[in-house]
Coordinates of N, CA and C in Angstrom, one line a residue:
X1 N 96.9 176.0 192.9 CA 97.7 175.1 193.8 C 97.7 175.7 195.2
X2 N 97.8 174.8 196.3 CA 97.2 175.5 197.5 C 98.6 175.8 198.0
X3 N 98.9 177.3 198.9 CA 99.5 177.6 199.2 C 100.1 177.1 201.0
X4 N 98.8 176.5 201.1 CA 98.9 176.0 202.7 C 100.1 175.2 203.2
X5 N 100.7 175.1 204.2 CA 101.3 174.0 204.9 C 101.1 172.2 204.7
X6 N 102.1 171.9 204.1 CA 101.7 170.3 204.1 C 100.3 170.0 205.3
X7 N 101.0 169.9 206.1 CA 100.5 169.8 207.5 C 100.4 170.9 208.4
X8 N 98.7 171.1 208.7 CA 98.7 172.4 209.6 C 97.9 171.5 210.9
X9 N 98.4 171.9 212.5 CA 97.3 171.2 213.4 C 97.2 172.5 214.2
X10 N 95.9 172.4 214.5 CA 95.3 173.9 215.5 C 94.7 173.9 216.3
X11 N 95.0 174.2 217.8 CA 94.4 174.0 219.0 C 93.9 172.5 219.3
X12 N 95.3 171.4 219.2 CA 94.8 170.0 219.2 C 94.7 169.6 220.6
X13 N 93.5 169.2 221.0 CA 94.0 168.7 222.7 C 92.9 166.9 222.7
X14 N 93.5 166.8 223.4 CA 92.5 165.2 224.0 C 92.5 165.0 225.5
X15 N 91.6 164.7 225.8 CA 91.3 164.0 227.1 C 91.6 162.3 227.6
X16 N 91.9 161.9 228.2 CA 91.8 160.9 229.2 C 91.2 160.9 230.6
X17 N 90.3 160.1 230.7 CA 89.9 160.2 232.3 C 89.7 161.3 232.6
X18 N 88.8 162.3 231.3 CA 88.1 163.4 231.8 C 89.4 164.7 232.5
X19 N 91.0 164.3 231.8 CA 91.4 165.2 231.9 C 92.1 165.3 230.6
X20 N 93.0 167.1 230.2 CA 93.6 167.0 229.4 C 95.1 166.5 229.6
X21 N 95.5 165.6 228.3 CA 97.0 164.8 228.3 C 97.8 166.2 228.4
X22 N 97.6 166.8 227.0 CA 99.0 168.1 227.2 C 98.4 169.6 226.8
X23 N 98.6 170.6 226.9 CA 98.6 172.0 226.8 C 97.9 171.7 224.9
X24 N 97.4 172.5 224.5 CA 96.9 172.4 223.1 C 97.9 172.8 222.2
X25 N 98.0 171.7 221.2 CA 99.0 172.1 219.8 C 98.8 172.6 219.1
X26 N 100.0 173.6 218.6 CA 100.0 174.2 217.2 C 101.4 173.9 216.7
X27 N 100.8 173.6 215.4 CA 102.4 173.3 214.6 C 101.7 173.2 213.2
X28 N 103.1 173.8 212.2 CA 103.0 173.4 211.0 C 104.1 173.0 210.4
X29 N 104.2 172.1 209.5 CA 105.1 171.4 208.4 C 104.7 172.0 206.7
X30 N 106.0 172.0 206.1 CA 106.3 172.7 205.1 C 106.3 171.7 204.4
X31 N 106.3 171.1 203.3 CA 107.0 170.1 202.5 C 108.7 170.2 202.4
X32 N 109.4 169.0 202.4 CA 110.5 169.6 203.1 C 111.2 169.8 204.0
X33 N 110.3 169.4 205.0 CA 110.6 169.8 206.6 C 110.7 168.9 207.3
X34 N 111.7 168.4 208.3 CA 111.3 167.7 210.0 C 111.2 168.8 210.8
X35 N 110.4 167.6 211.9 CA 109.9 168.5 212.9 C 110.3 167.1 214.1
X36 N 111.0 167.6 214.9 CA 110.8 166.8 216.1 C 110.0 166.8 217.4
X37 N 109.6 165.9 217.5 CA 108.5 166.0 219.0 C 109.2 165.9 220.0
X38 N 109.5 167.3 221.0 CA 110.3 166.8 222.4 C 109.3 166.8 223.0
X39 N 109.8 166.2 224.3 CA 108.8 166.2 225.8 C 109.0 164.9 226.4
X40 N 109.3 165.3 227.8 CA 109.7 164.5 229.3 C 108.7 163.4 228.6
X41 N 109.2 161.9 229.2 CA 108.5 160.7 229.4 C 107.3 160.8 229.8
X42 N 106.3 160.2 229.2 CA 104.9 160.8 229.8 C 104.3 161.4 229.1
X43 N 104.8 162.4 228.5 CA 104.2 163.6 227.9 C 103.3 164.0 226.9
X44 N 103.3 162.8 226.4 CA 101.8 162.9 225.3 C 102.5 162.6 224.3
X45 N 103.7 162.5 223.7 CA 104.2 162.2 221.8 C 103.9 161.3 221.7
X46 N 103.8 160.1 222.3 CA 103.3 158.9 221.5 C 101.2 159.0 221.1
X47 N 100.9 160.1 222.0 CA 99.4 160.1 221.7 C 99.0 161.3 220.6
X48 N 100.2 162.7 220.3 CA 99.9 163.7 219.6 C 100.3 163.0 218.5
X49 N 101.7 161.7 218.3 CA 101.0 161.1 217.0 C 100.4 160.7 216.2
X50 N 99.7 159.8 217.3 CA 98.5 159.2 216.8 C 97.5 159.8 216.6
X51 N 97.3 160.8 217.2 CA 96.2 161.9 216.7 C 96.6 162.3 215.5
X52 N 97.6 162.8 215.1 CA 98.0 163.2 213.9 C 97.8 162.1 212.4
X53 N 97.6 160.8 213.0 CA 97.8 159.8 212.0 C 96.3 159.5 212.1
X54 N 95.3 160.0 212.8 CA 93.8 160.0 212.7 C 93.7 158.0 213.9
X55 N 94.9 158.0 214.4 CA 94.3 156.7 215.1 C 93.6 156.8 216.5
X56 N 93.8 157.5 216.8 CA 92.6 158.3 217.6 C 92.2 159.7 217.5
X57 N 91.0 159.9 218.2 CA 89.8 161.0 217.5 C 90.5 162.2 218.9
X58 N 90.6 163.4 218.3 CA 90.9 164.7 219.2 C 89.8 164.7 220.2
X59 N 89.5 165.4 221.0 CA 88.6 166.0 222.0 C 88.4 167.3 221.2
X60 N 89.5 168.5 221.1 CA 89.4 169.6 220.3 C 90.2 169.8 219.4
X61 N 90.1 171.0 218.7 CA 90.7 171.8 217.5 C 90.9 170.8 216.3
X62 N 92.1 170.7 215.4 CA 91.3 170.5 214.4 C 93.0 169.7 213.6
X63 N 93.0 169.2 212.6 CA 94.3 168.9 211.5 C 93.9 169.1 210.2
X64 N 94.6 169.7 209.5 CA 94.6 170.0 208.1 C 95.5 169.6 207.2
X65 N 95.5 169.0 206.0 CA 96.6 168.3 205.0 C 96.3 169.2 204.2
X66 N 97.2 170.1 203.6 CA 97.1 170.9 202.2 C 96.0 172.2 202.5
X67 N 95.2 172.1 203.8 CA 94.7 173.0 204.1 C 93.0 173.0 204.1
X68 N 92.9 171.9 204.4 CA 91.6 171.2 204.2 C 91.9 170.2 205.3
X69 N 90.5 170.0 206.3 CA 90.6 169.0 207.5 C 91.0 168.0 206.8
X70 N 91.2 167.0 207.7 CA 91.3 165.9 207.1 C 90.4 164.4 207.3
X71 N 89.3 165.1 207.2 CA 88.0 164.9 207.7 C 87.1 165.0 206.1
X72 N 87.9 165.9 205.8 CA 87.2 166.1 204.5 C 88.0 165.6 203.1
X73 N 89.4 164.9 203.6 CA 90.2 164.4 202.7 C 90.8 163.4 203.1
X74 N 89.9 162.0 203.7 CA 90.5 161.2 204.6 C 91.1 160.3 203.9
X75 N 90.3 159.8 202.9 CA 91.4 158.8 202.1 C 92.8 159.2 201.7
X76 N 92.5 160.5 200.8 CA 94.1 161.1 200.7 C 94.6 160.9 201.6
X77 N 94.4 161.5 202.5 CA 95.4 162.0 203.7 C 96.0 160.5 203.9
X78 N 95.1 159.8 203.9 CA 95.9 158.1 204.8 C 96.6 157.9 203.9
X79 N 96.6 157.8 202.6 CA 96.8 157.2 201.4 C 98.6 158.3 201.6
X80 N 98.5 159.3 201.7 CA 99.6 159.9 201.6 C 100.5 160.4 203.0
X81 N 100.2 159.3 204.2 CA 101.1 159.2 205.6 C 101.2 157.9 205.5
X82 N 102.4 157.7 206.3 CA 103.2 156.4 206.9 C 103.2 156.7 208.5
X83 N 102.8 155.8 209.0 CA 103.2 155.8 210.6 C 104.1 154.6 211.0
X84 N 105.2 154.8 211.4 CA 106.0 153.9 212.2 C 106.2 154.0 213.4
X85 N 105.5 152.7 214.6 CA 105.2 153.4 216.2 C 106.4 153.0 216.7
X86 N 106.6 152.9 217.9 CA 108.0 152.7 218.4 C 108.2 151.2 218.8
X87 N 106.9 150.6 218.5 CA 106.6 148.9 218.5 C 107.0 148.6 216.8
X88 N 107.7 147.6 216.6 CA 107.9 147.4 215.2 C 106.6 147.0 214.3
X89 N 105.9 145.7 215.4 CA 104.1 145.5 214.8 C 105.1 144.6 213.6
X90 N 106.0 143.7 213.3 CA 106.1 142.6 213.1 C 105.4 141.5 213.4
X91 N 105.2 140.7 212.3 CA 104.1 139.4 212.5 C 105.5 138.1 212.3
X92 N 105.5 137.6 213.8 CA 106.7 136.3 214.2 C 106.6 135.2 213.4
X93 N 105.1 134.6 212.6 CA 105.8 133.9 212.2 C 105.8 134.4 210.9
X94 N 106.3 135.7 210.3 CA 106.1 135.5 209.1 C 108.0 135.7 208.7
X95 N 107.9 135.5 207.7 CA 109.4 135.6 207.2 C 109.8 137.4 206.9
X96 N 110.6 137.7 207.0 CA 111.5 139.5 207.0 C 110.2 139.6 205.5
X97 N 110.7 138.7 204.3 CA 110.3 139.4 203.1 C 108.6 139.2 203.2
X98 N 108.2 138.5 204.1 CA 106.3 138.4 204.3 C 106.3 139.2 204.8
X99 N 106.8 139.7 206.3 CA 106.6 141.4 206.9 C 106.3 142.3 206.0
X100 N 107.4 142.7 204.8 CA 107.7 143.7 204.4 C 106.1 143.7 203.2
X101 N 106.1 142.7 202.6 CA 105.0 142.6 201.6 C 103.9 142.9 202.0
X102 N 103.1 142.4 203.4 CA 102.0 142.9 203.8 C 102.2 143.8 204.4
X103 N 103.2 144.9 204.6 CA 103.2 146.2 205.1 C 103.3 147.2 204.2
X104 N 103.4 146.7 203.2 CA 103.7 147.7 201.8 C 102.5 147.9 200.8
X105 N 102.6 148.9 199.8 CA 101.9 148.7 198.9 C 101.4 147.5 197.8
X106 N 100.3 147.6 197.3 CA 100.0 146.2 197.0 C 101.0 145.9 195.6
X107 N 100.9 147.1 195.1 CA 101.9 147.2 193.8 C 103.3 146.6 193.8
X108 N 103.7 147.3 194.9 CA 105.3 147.1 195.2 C 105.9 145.3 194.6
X109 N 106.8 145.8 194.1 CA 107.6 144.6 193.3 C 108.2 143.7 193.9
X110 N 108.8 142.5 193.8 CA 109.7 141.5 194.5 C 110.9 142.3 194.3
X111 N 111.6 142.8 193.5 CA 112.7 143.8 193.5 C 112.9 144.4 194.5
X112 N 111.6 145.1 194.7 CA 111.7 146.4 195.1 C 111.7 146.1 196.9
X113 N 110.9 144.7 197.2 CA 111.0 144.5 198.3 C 112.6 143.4 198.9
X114 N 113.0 143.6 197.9 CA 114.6 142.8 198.0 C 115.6 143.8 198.1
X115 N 115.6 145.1 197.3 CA 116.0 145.9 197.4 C 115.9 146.5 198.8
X116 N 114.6 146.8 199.1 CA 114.7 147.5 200.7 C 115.2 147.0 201.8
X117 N 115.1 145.4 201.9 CA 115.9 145.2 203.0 C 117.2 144.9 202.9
X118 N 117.9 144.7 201.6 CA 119.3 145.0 201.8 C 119.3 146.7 201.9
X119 N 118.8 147.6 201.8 CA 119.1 149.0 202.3 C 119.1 149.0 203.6
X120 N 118.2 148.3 204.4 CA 118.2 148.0 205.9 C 119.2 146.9 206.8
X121 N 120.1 146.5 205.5 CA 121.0 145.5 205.8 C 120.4 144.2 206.6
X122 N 119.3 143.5 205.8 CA 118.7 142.3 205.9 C 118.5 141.9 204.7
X123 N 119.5 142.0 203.9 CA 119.5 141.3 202.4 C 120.0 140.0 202.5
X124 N 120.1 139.0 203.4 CA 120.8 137.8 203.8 C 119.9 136.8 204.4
X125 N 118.4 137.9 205.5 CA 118.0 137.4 206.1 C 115.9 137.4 205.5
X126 N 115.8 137.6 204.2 CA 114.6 137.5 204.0 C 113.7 136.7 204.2
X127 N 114.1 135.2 203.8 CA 113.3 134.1 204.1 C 113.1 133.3 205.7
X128 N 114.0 134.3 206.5 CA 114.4 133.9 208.2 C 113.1 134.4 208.7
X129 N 112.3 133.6 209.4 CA 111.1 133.8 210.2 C 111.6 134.8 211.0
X130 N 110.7 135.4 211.6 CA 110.8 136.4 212.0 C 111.1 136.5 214.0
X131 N 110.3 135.6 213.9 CA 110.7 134.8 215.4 C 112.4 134.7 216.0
X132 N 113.0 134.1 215.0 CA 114.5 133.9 214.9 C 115.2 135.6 214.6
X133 N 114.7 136.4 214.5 CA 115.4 137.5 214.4 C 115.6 138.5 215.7
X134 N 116.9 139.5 215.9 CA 116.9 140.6 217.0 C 116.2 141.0 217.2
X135 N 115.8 141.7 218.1 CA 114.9 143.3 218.4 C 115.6 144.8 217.1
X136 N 116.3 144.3 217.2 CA 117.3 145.3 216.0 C 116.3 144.6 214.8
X137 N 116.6 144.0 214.4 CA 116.2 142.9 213.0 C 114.6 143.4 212.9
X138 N 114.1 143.3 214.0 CA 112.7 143.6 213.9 C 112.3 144.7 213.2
X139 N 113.3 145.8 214.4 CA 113.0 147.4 213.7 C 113.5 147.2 212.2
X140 N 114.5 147.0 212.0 CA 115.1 147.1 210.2 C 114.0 146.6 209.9
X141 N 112.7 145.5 209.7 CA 112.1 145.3 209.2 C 111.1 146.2 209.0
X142 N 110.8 147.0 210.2 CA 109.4 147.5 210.4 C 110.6 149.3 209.3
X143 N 111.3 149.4 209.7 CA 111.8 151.0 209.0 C 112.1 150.2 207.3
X144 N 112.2 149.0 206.7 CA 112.3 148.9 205.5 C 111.0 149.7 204.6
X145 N 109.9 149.6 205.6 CA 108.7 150.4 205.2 C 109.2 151.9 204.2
X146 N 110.0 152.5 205.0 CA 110.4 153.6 204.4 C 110.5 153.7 203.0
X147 N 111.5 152.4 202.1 CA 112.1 152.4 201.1 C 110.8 152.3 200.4
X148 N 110.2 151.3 200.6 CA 108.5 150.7 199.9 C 107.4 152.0 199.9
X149 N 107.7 152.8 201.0 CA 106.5 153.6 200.8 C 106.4 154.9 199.9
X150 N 105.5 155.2 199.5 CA 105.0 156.6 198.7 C 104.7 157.6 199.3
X151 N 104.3 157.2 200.4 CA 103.7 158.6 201.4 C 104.4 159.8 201.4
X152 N 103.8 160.7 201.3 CA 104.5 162.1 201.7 C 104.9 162.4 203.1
X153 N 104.1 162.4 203.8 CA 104.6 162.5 205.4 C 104.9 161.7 206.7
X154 N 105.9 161.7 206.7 CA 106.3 160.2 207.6 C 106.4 160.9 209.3
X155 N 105.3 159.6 209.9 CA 105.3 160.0 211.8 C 106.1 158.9 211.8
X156 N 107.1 158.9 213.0 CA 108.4 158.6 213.3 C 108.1 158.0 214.7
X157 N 108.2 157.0 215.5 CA 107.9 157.1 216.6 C 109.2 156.5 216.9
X158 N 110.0 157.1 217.9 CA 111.3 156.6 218.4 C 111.5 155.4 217.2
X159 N 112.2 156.2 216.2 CA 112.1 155.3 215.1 C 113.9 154.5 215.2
X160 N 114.8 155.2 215.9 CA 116.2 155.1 216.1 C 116.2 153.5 216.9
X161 N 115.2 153.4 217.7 CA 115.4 152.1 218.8 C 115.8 150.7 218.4
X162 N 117.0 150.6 219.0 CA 117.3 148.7 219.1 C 118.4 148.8 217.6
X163 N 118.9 149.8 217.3 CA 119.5 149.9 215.8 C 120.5 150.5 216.0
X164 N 122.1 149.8 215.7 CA 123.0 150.2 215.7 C 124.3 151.6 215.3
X165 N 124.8 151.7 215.2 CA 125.6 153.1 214.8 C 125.5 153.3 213.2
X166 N 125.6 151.7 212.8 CA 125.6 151.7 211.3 C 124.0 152.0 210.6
X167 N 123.6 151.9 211.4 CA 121.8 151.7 211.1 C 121.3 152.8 211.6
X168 N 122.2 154.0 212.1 CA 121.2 155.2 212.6 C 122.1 155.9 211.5
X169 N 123.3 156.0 210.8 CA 123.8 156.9 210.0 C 122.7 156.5 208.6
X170 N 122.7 155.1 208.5 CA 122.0 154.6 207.1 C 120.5 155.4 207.0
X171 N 119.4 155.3 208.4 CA 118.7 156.0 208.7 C 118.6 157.2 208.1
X172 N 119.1 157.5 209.0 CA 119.2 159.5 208.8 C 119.6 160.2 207.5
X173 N 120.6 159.0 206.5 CA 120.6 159.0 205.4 C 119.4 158.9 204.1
X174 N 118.4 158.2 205.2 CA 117.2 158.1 204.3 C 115.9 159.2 204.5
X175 N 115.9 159.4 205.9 CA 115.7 160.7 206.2 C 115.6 162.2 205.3
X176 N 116.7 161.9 205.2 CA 117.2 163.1 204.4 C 117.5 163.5 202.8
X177 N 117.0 162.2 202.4 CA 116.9 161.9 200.9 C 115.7 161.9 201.2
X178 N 114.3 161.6 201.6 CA 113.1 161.6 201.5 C 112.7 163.7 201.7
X179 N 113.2 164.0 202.3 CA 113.2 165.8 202.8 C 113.5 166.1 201.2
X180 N 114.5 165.6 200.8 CA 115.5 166.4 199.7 C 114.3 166.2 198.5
X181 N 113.6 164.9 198.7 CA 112.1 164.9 197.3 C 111.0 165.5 197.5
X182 N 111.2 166.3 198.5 CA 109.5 167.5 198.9 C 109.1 166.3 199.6
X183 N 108.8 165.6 200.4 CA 109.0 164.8 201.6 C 108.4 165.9 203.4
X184 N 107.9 165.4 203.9 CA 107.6 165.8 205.4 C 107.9 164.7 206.2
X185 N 108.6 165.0 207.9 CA 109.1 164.1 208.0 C 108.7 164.4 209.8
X186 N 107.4 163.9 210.9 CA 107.6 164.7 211.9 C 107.9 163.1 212.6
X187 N 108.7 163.3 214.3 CA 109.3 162.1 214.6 C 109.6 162.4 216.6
X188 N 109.4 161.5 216.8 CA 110.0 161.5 218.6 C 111.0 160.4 218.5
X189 N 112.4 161.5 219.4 CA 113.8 160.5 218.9 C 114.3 160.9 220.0
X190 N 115.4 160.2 221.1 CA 115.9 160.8 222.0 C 117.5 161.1 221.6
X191 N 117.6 160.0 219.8 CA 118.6 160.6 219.3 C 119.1 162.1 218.5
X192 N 121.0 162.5 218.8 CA 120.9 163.4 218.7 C 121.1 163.2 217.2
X193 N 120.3 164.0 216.5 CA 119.9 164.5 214.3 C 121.1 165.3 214.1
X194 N 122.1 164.4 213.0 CA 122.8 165.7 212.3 C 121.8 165.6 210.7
X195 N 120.6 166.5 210.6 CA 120.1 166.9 209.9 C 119.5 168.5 209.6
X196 N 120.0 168.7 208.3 CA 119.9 170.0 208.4 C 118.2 170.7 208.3
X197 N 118.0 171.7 208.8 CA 116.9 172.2 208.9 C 115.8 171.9 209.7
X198 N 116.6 170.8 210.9 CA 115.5 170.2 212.3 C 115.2 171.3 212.9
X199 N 113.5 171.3 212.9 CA 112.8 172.2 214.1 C 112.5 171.5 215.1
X200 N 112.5 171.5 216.0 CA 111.9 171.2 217.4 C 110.5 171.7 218.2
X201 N 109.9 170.5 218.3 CA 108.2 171.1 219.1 C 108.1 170.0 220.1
X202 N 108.1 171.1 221.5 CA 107.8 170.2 222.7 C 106.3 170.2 223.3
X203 N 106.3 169.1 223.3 CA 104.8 168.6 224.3 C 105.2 169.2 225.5
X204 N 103.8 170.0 226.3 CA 103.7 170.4 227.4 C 102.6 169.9 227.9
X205 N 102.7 169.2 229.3 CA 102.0 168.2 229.8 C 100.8 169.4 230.5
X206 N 99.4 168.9 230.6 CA 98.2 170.1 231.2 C 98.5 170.2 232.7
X207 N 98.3 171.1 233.1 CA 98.6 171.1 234.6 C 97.4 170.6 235.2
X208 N 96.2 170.2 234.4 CA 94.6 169.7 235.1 C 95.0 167.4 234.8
X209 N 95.9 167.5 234.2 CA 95.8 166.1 234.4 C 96.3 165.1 234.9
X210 N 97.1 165.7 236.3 CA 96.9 164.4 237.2 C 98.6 163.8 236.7
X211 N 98.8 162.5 237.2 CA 99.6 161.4 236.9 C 99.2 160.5 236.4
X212 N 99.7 160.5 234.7 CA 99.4 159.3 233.8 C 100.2 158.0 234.0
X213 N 98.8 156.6 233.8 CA 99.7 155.8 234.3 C 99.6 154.9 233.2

């Protein structure tokens, strides 16, 4: 059984316009663990995740799942992350419970998807086009993903946004039941976490790259 870090990334950097976005990453995740992404506006978290989630290709260094690139274990690896960006990526005209089904596993039950969005407190609104719903409504839809998914390691992208006081305690509550099942959890949030065991990793912007626009 491998002893490695869920998640190890080493000397991660990328270019734009022939400059580097931030200073090169290193970080590792435990099973078990959050990690939050700090760093000023600008600063590269919305692109170190997506590197992380393989949606775009590094310039250098390298990511490993279990200790093996993930180059060499790519199906797994997808098969075992969730990415939620800070866009919900809702489809308007579909109904809350069509969102949730084509975002989910193919297995996943009608239960199970009735279930999730009353956890997200849209148990009222499944068959409501999606058009007709909040910016709030949206996110609950796009975070019901949570309850549906299997994945081991969840990227978080300002996942708190457009969601109420009731909806960030319910959150964090799921958060922290997903940790509590050997669960990885890394995330950019400007909210403040009462969860135990948050580490913190800040993006540092390259001093060769200029102003990103």
């Amino acid at each position: 059984m491998s002893t490695a870090p869920l998640l190890t990334v080493e000397q991660l950097s990328y270019e734009r316009d022939d400059c580097n976005v931030f200073k090169p990453v290193n970080l590792a995740v435990e099973a078990g663990e959050i990690l939050q992404i700090e760093g000023a506006n600008g600063a590269g978290k919305t692109t170190l995740m997506r590197l992380m989630t393989s949606a775009l290709q590094p310039t250098a260094g390298s990511i490993l799942y279990q200790g093996r690139s993930i180059a060499q274990c790519r199906y797994e690896y997808l098969a075992d992350i969730l990415y939620i960006s800070h866009q919900s990526g809702v489809k308007m005209a579909l109904s809350a419970e069509e969102n949730l089904r084509w975002m989910s596993p193919a297995s996943t039950s009608a239960n199970q998807i009735a279930e999730a969005l009353v956890t997200v407190g849209l148990g009222g609104y499944a068959d409501v086009p999606c058009y007709s719903l909040s910016a709030g409504q949206h996110r609950r839809v796009a975070l019901a993903r949570l309850t549906t998914s299997r994945a081991k390691i969840w990227f978080l992208d300002e996942p708190f946004t457009s969601i109420d006081k009731q909806g960030v305690a319910a959150l964090q509550n799921q958060l922290q039941n997903h940790l509590a099942q050997g669960g990885a959890i890394l995330l950019s949030t400007h909210q403040n976490l009462a969860i135990d065991g948050l580490r913190t990793y800040s993006v540092e912007p390259h001093a060769d790259r200029g102003e990103l626009r």
